Amino acid sequence: MNHPDNLLYTDTHEWVRVEQDGTVVVGITDHAQDALGDVVFLQLPDVGRKVARTESLAVIESVKSASDIHSPVSGTVTAINPPVADQPELINKDPYGSWMFVIKPDNAAELDTLMKASAYSSSLG
Amino acid sequence: METPDQAVLRRTPFHPQHLAAGAKMVPFAGYSMPIQYPAGIIQEHLHTRSHAGLFDVSHMGQIDVRGPAACAWLESLTTADLAGLASGRQTYALLPNSAGGIIDDLMIQRLGDDFHVVCNASRLADVMAQLAAHAPTGDCTYALREDLALLALQGPLAETVLQPLADVAGMRFLDVRSLDAGGLPLRISRSGYTGEDGFEISLPVASAAAFADRLLAHSDVRWTGLGARDTLRLEAGMCLYGNDIDETTTPVSASIGWAIGAARRAGGARAGGFPGAAVILGEFSAPPARVRVGLLPEGRAPQRAGTKILAADGREVGVITSGNHSPSLGKPVAMGYVERSVKLSGEALHIESRGQKVPVAIATMPFVPTRYRR
């Protein structure tokens, strides 16, 4: 399973990329897409929505099941990626290219709670 | 992929082949079964519709019923016209309880005076209990055949793949033959659970894996898991026991009244004579309050079992019992029960999904045309 070193990870299987401007880009991990199987639906949050850390703000559905996607930090949604919602199968093909939303964190210190790639990989056992 | 708690689960004779093929194994009805292979449910589904999918369904129960009284005994327990079933033919049948609910749905095959019953894995214990509770007293015996495995080969290329191994070309939909494949005894029916042409192949456990390898040697055949089996049967409008039918649903309400043979209906040559007959036959003249229908939800989100169906005024008028993404249609499909009056009136229906109203339309099933070789 592929978990790039330049990303951070949640225990609910989101990946997080911290941008130069301090915003964070969020998607789901290779492990998550593999566990879900064929993704057929993605519901994205509205831009401007305020979220708490670990709050569910998007829904992903595969042929097998439905899952929530959680915010890795408290903050505000500043962008979403509608092309991925239009073609949710992209999430299976390219989980790290298929970002879902961008959050402007309220408190950058919350990023310290996220896992590095090595820790995430070992958490999967 | 195998987790330790699956060690206690039963395994079919194809278990090593599933693991070698990279299957994700899941517990199902006491067995470790493949839900999907690396290609994934959608690719497996589409491959079955375009080529041929091979399904391990060895977890299903296979029961022989033999002897001169076999036909009469099975008729006393099921809804099928078995006296009218020719040798070499198969029929869908229901095993009703005394209240007219469905203990299980069955395929019953006839070869001579002997019958072969295939039941759902999840219902085997209840089926055996029902048989034991009404054990035959006459010249008839029944036996669970745990020495047999079961494969389903489904799709437009199924005949092309199977014909070199067994002479199936002359068979029509629901024909059954006892065939010899190089010394290996096969019982083959032209039937399945996908809406495609195809075959179900009962064979000895000891030779099963080697026979599967011979089928898989054909480049058009791929293992196909329980995940695709479910989306295929949903597109074909077929009931899944436990979702769409159970001991509380009656045949006419489940829109499978056709499973009651004409001879077994009111006015028929052998009307009734099975458990729950008064209730079941009564529903032909006094229709039940709720009926199973096909449903097309708007949008792209799969709408799943348990979702309530609402009328425009918010009144609850039904429930989805099976629903998923249709790989063939690229949109959600579902089935469920609605009030019969709503079906007749054609009024607008919707569901509530994550705080949003999603319109849902009653639709004719199957969602994808069946392609049986009649």
Short mmCIF file of C-alpha atoms in Angstrom, two decimals:
data_model
loop_
_atom_site.label_atom_id
_atom_site.label_comp_id
_atom_site.label_asym_id
_atom_site.label_seq_id
_atom_site.Cartn_x
_atom_site.Cartn_y
_atom_site.Cartn_z
CA MET A 1 0.00 0.00 0.00
CA ASN A 2 1.28 3.45 -0.95
CA HIS A 3 1.41 6.16 1.74
CA PRO A 4 3.61 9.08 0.61
CA ASP A 5 6.08 10.59 3.08
CA ASN A 6 5.16 14.20 2.26
CA LEU A 7 1.63 13.78 3.68
CA LEU A 8 0.10 13.53 7.14
CA TYR A 9 -2.57 10.97 8.07
CA THR A 10 -5.58 10.60 10.36
CA ASP A 11 -6.66 7.45 12.17
CA THR A 12 -9.86 7.65 10.08
CA HIS A 13 -7.81 7.23 6.88
CA GLU A 14 -7.74 10.75 5.48
CA TRP A 15 -4.50 12.11 4.01
CA VAL A 16 -3.56 15.74 4.65
CA ARG A 17 -1.19 17.95 2.68
CA VAL A 18 -0.13 21.20 4.38
CA GLU A 19 0.25 24.01 1.83
CA GLN A 20 2.63 27.00 1.94
CA ASP A 21 -0.25 29.30 2.96
CA GLY A 22 -1.11 27.08 5.93
CA THR A 23 -4.28 25.60 4.43
CA VAL A 24 -4.64 21.81 4.37
CA VAL A 25 -5.74 19.69 1.41
CA VAL A 26 -7.62 16.51 2.30
CA GLY A 27 -8.36 13.20 0.54
CA ILE A 28 -8.60 9.53 1.50
CA THR A 29 -5.67 7.15 1.66
CA ASP A 30 -4.76 4.30 -0.65
CA HIS A 31 -5.66 1.95 2.19
CA ALA A 32 -9.10 3.59 2.50
CA GLN A 33 -9.92 3.38 -1.21
CA ASP A 34 -8.81 -0.24 -1.28
CA ALA A 35 -10.98 -1.11 1.72
CA LEU A 36 -13.99 0.71 0.24
CA GLY A 37 -13.69 -0.85 -3.19
CA ASP A 38 -15.29 0.76 -6.24
CA VAL A 39 -16.32 4.31 -5.27
CA VAL A 40 -19.56 5.43 -6.93
CA PHE A 41 -20.58 8.58 -5.04
CA LEU A 42 -18.95 11.49 -3.23
CA GLN A 43 -20.86 14.26 -1.49
CA LEU A 44 -18.69 17.32 -0.81
CA PRO A 45 -19.29 20.05 1.81
CA ASP A 46 -20.22 23.63 0.96
CA VAL A 47 -17.39 26.15 0.72
CA GLY A 48 -17.46 28.39 3.79
CA ARG A 49 -18.67 25.68 6.13
CA LYS A 50 -17.07 25.74 9.60
CA VAL A 51 -16.07 22.34 10.95
CA ALA A 52 -14.65 20.90 14.15
CA ARG A 53 -11.73 18.48 14.22
CA THR A 54 -12.95 14.90 13.46
CA GLU A 55 -16.36 16.22 12.36
CA SER A 56 -17.91 14.41 9.40
CA LEU A 57 -18.14 16.78 6.44
CA ALA A 58 -18.29 14.57 3.36
CA VAL A 59 -19.78 11.19 2.46
CA ILE A 60 -18.24 8.58 0.21
CA GLU A 61 -20.09 5.53 -1.07
CA SER A 62 -18.76 2.44 -2.76
CA VAL A 63 -20.67 -0.52 -4.13
CA LYS A 64 -19.96 -2.16 -0.77
CA SER A 65 -20.67 0.57 1.78
CA ALA A 66 -21.02 4.21 2.78
CA SER A 67 -18.45 6.05 4.90
CA ASP A 68 -18.03 9.50 6.40
CA ILE A 69 -15.00 11.64 5.66
CA HIS A 70 -13.79 13.63 8.66
CA SER A 71 -12.07 16.95 8.97
CA PRO A 72 -8.48 16.51 10.23
CA VAL A 73 -8.55 19.95 11.89
CA SER A 74 -11.01 22.60 13.08
CA GLY A 75 -11.44 25.35 10.54
CA THR A 76 -13.29 26.57 7.47
CA VAL A 77 -13.77 24.90 4.10
CA THR A 78 -12.13 27.19 1.53
CA ALA A 79 -12.32 25.00 -1.60
CA ILE A 80 -13.81 21.76 -2.88
CA ASN A 81 -12.99 19.57 -5.89
CA PRO A 82 -16.23 18.98 -7.90
CA PRO A 83 -14.50 17.06 -10.74
CA VAL A 84 -13.79 14.25 -8.28
CA ALA A 85 -17.46 14.18 -7.23
CA ASP A 86 -18.38 14.01 -10.92
CA GLN A 87 -16.02 11.07 -11.48
CA PRO A 88 -15.70 9.37 -8.09
CA GLU A 89 -13.91 6.39 -9.65
CA LEU A 90 -10.85 8.68 -9.82
CA ILE A 91 -10.51 8.14 -6.07
CA ASN A 92 -9.73 4.45 -6.68
CA LYS A 93 -7.35 5.19 -9.54
CA ASP A 94 -5.42 8.04 -7.91
CA PRO A 95 -6.26 8.54 -4.23
CA TYR A 96 -3.55 11.17 -3.68
CA GLY A 97 -4.42 13.11 -6.83
CA SER A 98 -8.11 13.08 -5.89
CA TRP A 99 -8.25 15.78 -3.23
CA MET A 100 -11.70 16.49 -1.87
CA PHE A 101 -11.61 19.75 0.07
CA VAL A 102 -9.29 22.40 1.50
CA ILE A 103 -9.55 23.58 5.11
CA LYS A 104 -8.12 26.79 6.61
CA PRO A 105 -7.22 25.63 10.13
CA ASP A 106 -8.27 27.64 13.18
CA ASN A 107 -5.28 26.36 15.11
CA ALA A 108 -2.20 25.04 13.30
CA ALA A 109 -1.16 23.17 16.47
CA GLU A 110 -3.90 20.61 15.76
CA LEU A 111 -1.76 19.35 12.89
CA ASP A 112 0.57 17.89 15.52
CA THR A 113 -2.11 15.28 16.31
CA LEU A 114 -1.77 13.77 12.80
CA MET A 115 0.42 10.81 11.93
CA LYS A 116 3.45 10.70 9.67
CA ALA A 117 3.47 8.10 6.88
CA SER A 118 5.54 5.58 8.85
CA ALA A 119 3.23 5.78 11.87
CA TYR A 120 0.15 5.49 9.66
CA SER A 121 1.54 2.48 7.83
CA SER A 122 2.35 0.71 11.10
CA SER A 123 -1.11 1.57 12.48
CA LEU A 124 -2.56 -0.55 9.69
CA GLY A 125 -0.72 -3.57 11.06
CA MET B 1 -6.54 -11.17 2.82
CA GLU B 2 -7.63 -13.28 5.77
CA THR B 3 -8.23 -12.32 9.36
CA PRO B 4 -7.68 -14.71 12.30
CA ASP B 5 -11.36 -14.90 13.28
CA GLN B 6 -12.11 -16.41 9.90
CA ALA B 7 -10.23 -19.53 10.96
CA VAL B 8 -13.42 -20.93 12.52
CA LEU B 9 -15.41 -20.39 9.34
CA ARG B 10 -16.14 -23.25 6.98
CA ARG B 11 -14.32 -23.30 3.68
CA THR B 12 -15.48 -24.39 0.27
CA PRO B 13 -13.24 -26.63 -1.87
CA PHE B 14 -12.32 -23.51 -3.89
CA HIS B 15 -10.90 -21.63 -0.87
CA PRO B 16 -7.21 -21.97 -1.89
CA GLN B 17 -8.08 -20.76 -5.40
CA HIS B 18 -9.86 -17.70 -4.01
CA LEU B 19 -6.82 -16.80 -1.91
CA ALA B 20 -4.49 -17.38 -4.86
CA ALA B 21 -6.69 -15.11 -6.98
CA GLY B 22 -6.34 -12.34 -4.38
CA ALA B 23 -9.91 -12.43 -3.11
CA LYS B 24 -11.11 -10.43 -0.15
CA MET B 25 -12.68 -13.09 2.03
CA VAL B 26 -15.63 -12.27 4.30
CA PRO B 27 -17.73 -14.30 6.69
CA PHE B 28 -21.02 -15.26 5.04
CA ALA B 29 -23.53 -17.76 6.45
CA GLY B 30 -20.79 -19.51 8.43
CA TYR B 31 -18.42 -19.73 5.47
CA SER B 32 -15.38 -17.75 4.45
CA MET B 33 -16.48 -16.47 1.04
CA PRO B 34 -14.96 -14.14 -1.59
CA ILE B 35 -16.75 -10.79 -1.71
CA GLN B 36 -14.51 -9.54 -4.50
CA TYR B 37 -11.24 -10.12 -6.31
CA PRO B 38 -8.64 -7.46 -7.21
CA ALA B 39 -10.54 -6.34 -10.35
CA GLY B 40 -13.32 -5.10 -8.06
CA ILE B 41 -17.08 -5.50 -7.97
CA ILE B 42 -17.86 -3.21 -10.92
CA GLN B 43 -15.36 -4.88 -13.29
CA GLU B 44 -16.46 -8.36 -12.18
CA HIS B 45 -20.09 -7.37 -12.73
CA LEU B 46 -19.45 -5.96 -16.21
CA HIS B 47 -17.29 -8.94 -17.17
CA THR B 48 -20.16 -11.29 -16.29
CA ARG B 49 -22.52 -9.25 -18.48
CA SER B 50 -20.05 -9.20 -21.40
CA HIS B 51 -18.11 -12.49 -21.06
CA ALA B 52 -18.43 -15.11 -18.31
CA GLY B 53 -18.15 -14.93 -14.52
CA LEU B 54 -17.43 -17.96 -12.35
CA PHE B 55 -19.08 -17.94 -8.91
CA ASP B 56 -18.39 -20.26 -6.00
CA VAL B 57 -21.82 -20.91 -4.48
CA SER B 58 -20.84 -24.07 -2.65
CA HIS B 59 -22.13 -22.60 0.60
CA MET B 60 -25.67 -23.14 -0.67
CA GLY B 61 -27.54 -26.18 0.61
CA GLN B 62 -28.05 -29.13 -1.74
CA ILE B 63 -30.65 -31.68 -0.70
CA ASP B 64 -31.59 -34.89 -2.52
CA VAL B 65 -35.18 -36.11 -2.19
CA ARG B 66 -35.70 -39.61 -3.53
CA GLY B 67 -38.26 -42.36 -3.81
CA PRO B 68 -41.73 -42.86 -5.28
CA ALA B 69 -43.31 -40.49 -2.73
CA ALA B 70 -40.73 -37.71 -3.22
CA CYS B 71 -42.96 -35.63 -5.49
CA ALA B 72 -46.00 -35.75 -3.21
CA TRP B 73 -43.92 -35.03 -0.10
CA LEU B 74 -42.17 -32.01 -1.64
CA GLU B 75 -45.52 -30.72 -2.93
CA SER B 76 -46.87 -30.91 0.63
CA LEU B 77 -44.14 -28.46 1.71
CA THR B 78 -43.65 -26.16 -1.30
CA THR B 79 -45.64 -24.00 -3.71
CA ALA B 80 -44.41 -25.59 -6.95
CA ASP B 81 -46.27 -27.80 -9.41
CA LEU B 82 -43.82 -30.68 -9.11
CA ALA B 83 -46.15 -33.33 -10.51
CA GLY B 84 -46.24 -31.19 -13.63
CA LEU B 85 -42.47 -30.68 -13.67
CA ALA B 86 -40.92 -32.84 -16.39
CA SER B 87 -37.82 -34.89 -15.76
CA GLY B 88 -34.82 -32.78 -16.75
CA ARG B 89 -36.45 -29.51 -15.72
CA GLN B 90 -35.99 -27.08 -12.81
CA THR B 91 -38.45 -24.74 -11.13
CA TYR B 92 -38.31 -21.88 -8.64
CA ALA B 93 -40.33 -22.68 -5.52
CA LEU B 94 -41.11 -21.29 -2.10
CA LEU B 95 -40.97 -23.11 1.22
CA PRO B 96 -43.74 -21.34 3.17
CA ASN B 97 -44.43 -21.31 6.88
CA SER B 98 -47.90 -21.84 8.34
CA ALA B 99 -48.60 -18.08 8.28
CA GLY B 100 -47.82 -17.80 4.56
CA GLY B 101 -44.39 -16.26 5.16
CA ILE B 102 -41.35 -17.55 3.32
CA ILE B 103 -38.93 -19.89 5.13
CA ASP B 104 -36.76 -19.94 2.01
CA ASP B 105 -36.85 -19.70 -1.75
CA LEU B 106 -35.61 -22.78 -3.58
CA MET B 107 -34.63 -24.16 -6.93
CA ILE B 108 -36.02 -27.68 -7.37
CA GLN B 109 -34.67 -29.96 -10.10
CA ARG B 110 -36.27 -33.17 -11.31
CA LEU B 111 -34.44 -36.11 -12.85
CA GLY B 112 -36.78 -39.10 -13.12
CA ASP B 113 -38.64 -39.51 -9.84
CA ASP B 114 -35.77 -37.92 -7.90
CA PHE B 115 -35.58 -34.29 -6.88
CA HIS B 116 -32.63 -32.08 -6.01
CA VAL B 117 -33.30 -28.97 -3.95
CA VAL B 118 -30.93 -25.98 -3.70
CA CYS B 119 -31.54 -23.60 -0.79
CA ASN B 120 -29.89 -20.48 0.62
CA ALA B 121 -26.86 -21.03 2.84
CA SER B 122 -28.22 -18.62 5.44
CA ARG B 123 -31.49 -20.62 5.60
CA LEU B 124 -30.16 -24.17 5.55
CA ALA B 125 -30.76 -24.82 9.26
CA ASP B 126 -34.34 -23.54 9.01
CA VAL B 127 -34.98 -25.51 5.83
CA MET B 128 -33.69 -28.72 7.43
CA ALA B 129 -35.81 -28.02 10.52
CA GLN B 130 -38.92 -27.62 8.37
CA LEU B 131 -38.18 -30.87 6.51
CA ALA B 132 -37.59 -32.69 9.80
CA ALA B 133 -40.79 -31.29 11.33
CA HIS B 134 -42.74 -32.72 8.40
CA ALA B 135 -40.55 -35.79 7.88
CA PRO B 136 -41.78 -38.14 5.15
CA THR B 137 -43.64 -41.21 6.34
CA GLY B 138 -44.06 -42.85 2.96
CA ASP B 139 -41.64 -44.18 0.39
CA CYS B 140 -39.29 -41.20 0.33
CA THR B 141 -35.97 -40.16 1.86
CA TYR B 142 -34.04 -36.90 1.89
CA ALA B 143 -30.38 -36.15 2.50
CA LEU B 144 -28.19 -33.07 2.69
CA ARG B 145 -25.38 -33.51 0.17
CA GLU B 146 -22.32 -32.05 1.89
CA ASP B 147 -20.18 -34.04 -0.54
CA LEU B 148 -21.23 -31.72 -3.40
CA ALA B 149 -19.84 -28.34 -4.40
CA LEU B 150 -21.70 -25.80 -6.54
CA LEU B 151 -20.36 -23.44 -9.21
CA ALA B 152 -22.27 -20.91 -11.29
CA LEU B 153 -20.90 -19.96 -14.71
CA GLN B 154 -22.82 -16.90 -15.90
CA GLY B 155 -22.68 -14.67 -18.94
CA PRO B 156 -23.08 -14.66 -22.72
CA LEU B 157 -19.95 -16.79 -23.22
CA ALA B 158 -20.91 -19.43 -20.63
CA GLU B 159 -22.01 -21.99 -23.22
CA THR B 160 -18.88 -21.45 -25.33
CA VAL B 161 -16.72 -22.04 -22.27
CA LEU B 162 -18.56 -25.07 -20.92
CA GLN B 163 -19.39 -26.95 -24.14
CA PRO B 164 -15.87 -28.45 -24.63
CA LEU B 165 -16.13 -29.96 -21.12
CA ALA B 166 -19.78 -31.08 -21.09
CA ASP B 167 -22.45 -31.25 -23.78
CA VAL B 168 -24.71 -28.37 -22.75
CA ALA B 169 -25.39 -26.79 -26.14
CA GLY B 170 -28.81 -28.36 -26.53
CA MET B 171 -30.06 -27.22 -23.12
CA ARG B 172 -32.68 -24.49 -22.73
CA PHE B 173 -33.30 -22.18 -19.78
CA LEU B 174 -34.21 -24.29 -16.70
CA ASP B 175 -33.20 -27.58 -18.32
CA VAL B 176 -31.29 -29.96 -16.04
CA ARG B 177 -28.93 -32.71 -17.15
CA SER B 178 -26.77 -35.27 -15.48
CA LEU B 179 -23.59 -35.19 -17.56
CA ASP B 180 -20.20 -36.84 -17.57
CA ALA B 181 -17.09 -34.70 -18.01
CA GLY B 182 -14.27 -37.20 -18.57
CA GLY B 183 -15.48 -39.47 -15.77
CA LEU B 184 -16.55 -36.61 -13.51
CA PRO B 185 -20.30 -36.67 -12.79
CA LEU B 186 -21.89 -33.23 -13.14
CA ARG B 187 -25.45 -32.13 -12.55
CA ILE B 188 -25.92 -29.02 -14.67
CA SER B 189 -28.88 -26.68 -14.91
CA ARG B 190 -29.17 -23.79 -17.36
CA SER B 191 -30.03 -21.18 -14.75
CA GLY B 192 -28.53 -18.62 -12.41
CA TYR B 193 -28.93 -15.50 -10.31
CA THR B 194 -27.64 -12.82 -12.67
CA GLY B 195 -30.25 -12.43 -15.44
CA GLU B 196 -27.69 -13.74 -17.93
CA ASP B 197 -27.62 -17.03 -19.76
CA GLY B 198 -25.51 -19.47 -17.79
CA PHE B 199 -25.22 -22.69 -15.87
CA GLU B 200 -25.18 -23.95 -12.31
CA ILE B 201 -22.90 -26.94 -11.92
CA SER B 202 -23.17 -29.36 -8.99
CA LEU B 203 -20.14 -31.62 -8.68
CA PRO B 204 -18.25 -33.77 -6.18
CA VAL B 205 -16.19 -31.77 -3.67
CA ALA B 206 -13.14 -33.96 -4.31
CA SER B 207 -12.93 -32.99 -8.00
CA ALA B 208 -14.34 -29.48 -7.74
CA ALA B 209 -11.13 -27.42 -7.66
CA ALA B 210 -9.64 -29.21 -10.67
CA PHE B 211 -12.84 -28.65 -12.65
CA ALA B 212 -12.84 -24.93 -11.75
CA ASP B 213 -9.27 -24.71 -13.04
CA ARG B 214 -10.41 -26.17 -16.36
CA LEU B 215 -13.08 -23.45 -16.64
CA LEU B 216 -10.63 -20.75 -15.57
CA ALA B 217 -8.15 -21.90 -18.22
CA HIS B 218 -10.47 -20.16 -20.67
CA SER B 219 -9.35 -16.53 -20.99
CA ASP B 220 -12.96 -15.28 -20.99
CA VAL B 221 -13.67 -16.70 -17.49
CA ARG B 222 -12.94 -14.82 -14.27
CA TRP B 223 -13.75 -15.53 -10.65
CA THR B 224 -16.58 -13.26 -9.58
CA GLY B 225 -17.44 -12.58 -5.95
CA LEU B 226 -20.52 -12.20 -3.79
CA GLY B 227 -20.42 -8.42 -4.25
CA ALA B 228 -21.01 -8.65 -7.99
CA ARG B 229 -23.46 -11.50 -7.46
CA ASP B 230 -25.58 -9.06 -5.44
CA THR B 231 -25.44 -6.18 -7.95
CA LEU B 232 -26.18 -8.59 -10.82
CA ARG B 233 -29.24 -10.07 -9.12
CA LEU B 234 -30.44 -6.59 -8.13
CA GLU B 235 -30.31 -5.43 -11.77
CA ALA B 236 -32.20 -8.62 -12.69
CA GLY B 237 -34.91 -7.73 -10.14
CA MET B 238 -34.40 -10.92 -8.15
CA CYS B 239 -35.12 -11.19 -4.43
CA LEU B 240 -32.36 -11.68 -1.88
CA TYR B 241 -33.57 -13.75 1.05
CA GLY B 242 -33.25 -11.77 4.27
CA ASN B 243 -33.51 -8.44 2.43
CA ASP B 244 -36.49 -8.66 0.10
CA ILE B 245 -38.25 -11.73 1.44
CA ASP B 246 -38.36 -13.40 4.83
CA GLU B 247 -40.69 -15.25 7.18
CA THR B 248 -42.92 -12.16 7.47
CA THR B 249 -43.35 -11.48 3.74
CA THR B 250 -45.92 -13.35 1.68
CA PRO B 251 -45.40 -14.41 -1.96
CA VAL B 252 -47.96 -12.10 -3.58
CA SER B 253 -46.76 -9.08 -1.60
CA ALA B 254 -43.20 -9.97 -2.67
CA SER B 255 -44.40 -9.97 -6.31
CA ILE B 256 -43.35 -13.59 -6.70
CA GLY B 257 -46.86 -15.02 -6.89
CA TRP B 258 -45.66 -16.74 -10.08
CA ALA B 259 -43.76 -19.14 -7.80
CA ILE B 260 -47.11 -20.71 -6.91
CA GLY B 261 -47.72 -23.20 -9.70
CA ALA B 262 -51.06 -22.91 -11.53
CA ALA B 263 -52.01 -26.39 -10.35
CA ARG B 264 -51.48 -25.30 -6.76
CA ARG B 265 -53.68 -22.19 -6.93
CA ALA B 266 -57.39 -21.90 -6.20
CA GLY B 267 -59.22 -23.89 -8.86
CA GLY B 268 -56.05 -25.79 -9.80
CA ALA B 269 -55.79 -29.59 -10.01
CA ARG B 270 -54.00 -29.79 -6.63
CA ALA B 271 -54.91 -26.44 -5.10
CA GLY B 272 -53.18 -25.59 -1.83
CA GLY B 273 -51.92 -28.44 0.28
CA PHE B 274 -48.81 -26.60 1.52
CA PRO B 275 -48.28 -24.68 4.78
CA GLY B 276 -49.89 -21.25 4.77
CA ALA B 277 -51.92 -22.08 1.66
CA ALA B 278 -55.08 -20.29 2.85
CA VAL B 279 -53.16 -17.04 3.40
CA ILE B 280 -51.06 -17.32 0.25
CA LEU B 281 -53.90 -18.25 -2.11
CA GLY B 282 -56.18 -15.68 -0.49
CA GLU B 283 -53.84 -12.88 -1.54
CA PHE B 284 -54.53 -13.60 -5.21
CA SER B 285 -58.14 -12.47 -4.71
CA ALA B 286 -57.63 -9.99 -1.86
CA PRO B 287 -54.31 -8.27 -2.62
CA PRO B 288 -51.94 -7.45 0.25
CA ALA B 289 -51.50 -3.90 1.55
CA ARG B 290 -47.86 -3.65 0.48
CA VAL B 291 -46.14 -4.92 -2.65
CA ARG B 292 -42.53 -5.22 -3.77
CA VAL B 293 -41.63 -2.85 -6.60
CA GLY B 294 -38.57 -1.66 -8.48
CA LEU B 295 -37.37 1.82 -7.55
CA LEU B 296 -35.20 4.36 -9.38
CA PRO B 297 -33.81 7.02 -7.01
CA GLU B 298 -32.76 10.32 -8.60
CA GLY B 299 -29.13 11.41 -8.51
CA ARG B 300 -26.06 9.28 -8.10
CA ALA B 301 -26.06 8.20 -4.47
CA PRO B 302 -26.89 4.53 -3.86
CA GLN B 303 -30.00 4.29 -1.67
CA ARG B 304 -29.79 1.25 0.54
CA ALA B 305 -31.91 -1.22 2.45
CA GLY B 306 -33.81 0.27 5.39
CA THR B 307 -34.37 3.70 3.81
CA LYS B 308 -37.96 4.84 4.28
CA ILE B 309 -40.07 5.80 1.28
CA LEU B 310 -42.23 8.88 1.83
CA ALA B 311 -45.23 10.42 0.07
CA ALA B 312 -45.36 14.15 -0.77
CA ASP B 313 -47.09 14.87 2.55
CA GLY B 314 -44.28 13.13 4.44
CA ARG B 315 -46.34 10.03 5.23
CA GLU B 316 -44.25 6.84 5.33
CA VAL B 317 -45.52 4.57 2.57
CA GLY B 318 -42.74 2.04 2.16
CA VAL B 319 -39.16 0.97 2.65
CA ILE B 320 -36.20 0.06 0.44
CA THR B 321 -35.15 -3.57 0.96
CA SER B 322 -32.26 -3.73 -1.55
CA GLY B 323 -30.44 -0.86 -3.19
CA ASN B 324 -27.06 -0.14 -4.71
CA HIS B 325 -25.23 1.39 -7.62
CA SER B 326 -26.08 -0.39 -10.88
CA PRO B 327 -22.78 -0.98 -12.68
CA SER B 328 -24.57 -1.64 -15.99
CA LEU B 329 -26.68 1.54 -15.85
CA GLY B 330 -24.20 3.76 -13.98
CA LYS B 331 -26.85 4.98 -11.57
CA PRO B 332 -28.61 3.80 -8.43
CA VAL B 333 -31.35 1.17 -8.54
CA ALA B 334 -33.36 -0.30 -5.69
CA MET B 335 -36.32 -2.44 -4.78
CA GLY B 336 -38.63 -2.27 -1.84
CA TYR B 337 -42.14 -2.49 -0.52
CA VAL B 338 -44.69 0.30 -0.99
CA GLU B 339 -48.36 0.57 -0.15
CA ARG B 340 -50.32 -0.92 -3.01
CA SER B 341 -52.51 2.21 -3.20
CA VAL B 342 -49.40 4.32 -3.81
CA LYS B 343 -48.27 2.02 -6.60
CA LEU B 344 -51.70 2.32 -8.22
CA SER B 345 -52.04 6.09 -7.78
CA GLY B 346 -48.61 6.84 -9.18
CA GLU B 347 -48.17 9.71 -6.72
CA ALA B 348 -44.76 11.31 -6.27
CA LEU B 349 -42.47 9.56 -3.79
CA HIS B 350 -39.20 10.54 -2.20
CA ILE B 351 -36.72 9.52 0.43
CA GLU B 352 -34.81 11.62 2.94
CA SER B 353 -31.08 11.22 2.44
CA ARG B 354 -28.68 13.22 4.61
CA GLY B 355 -31.22 15.97 5.09
CA GLN B 356 -32.12 16.19 1.41
CA LYS B 357 -35.28 15.08 -0.40
CA VAL B 358 -34.41 12.63 -3.17
CA PRO B 359 -37.26 11.78 -5.58
CA VAL B 360 -37.71 8.08 -6.23
CA ALA B 361 -39.81 6.57 -9.04
CA ILE B 362 -41.47 3.17 -9.17
CA ALA B 363 -39.94 1.25 -12.06
CA THR B 364 -40.46 -2.00 -13.91
CA MET B 365 -38.03 -4.80 -13.15
CA PRO B 366 -35.70 -6.19 -14.34
CA PHE B 367 -33.64 -3.00 -14.58
CA VAL B 368 -31.40 -4.71 -17.15
CA PRO B 369 -33.10 -7.06 -19.66
CA THR B 370 -32.59 -10.74 -18.91
CA ARG B 371 -30.91 -12.82 -21.60
CA TYR B 372 -31.99 -16.39 -20.88
CA ARG B 373 -31.72 -19.01 -23.62
CA ARG B 374 -35.35 -20.05 -23.73
#
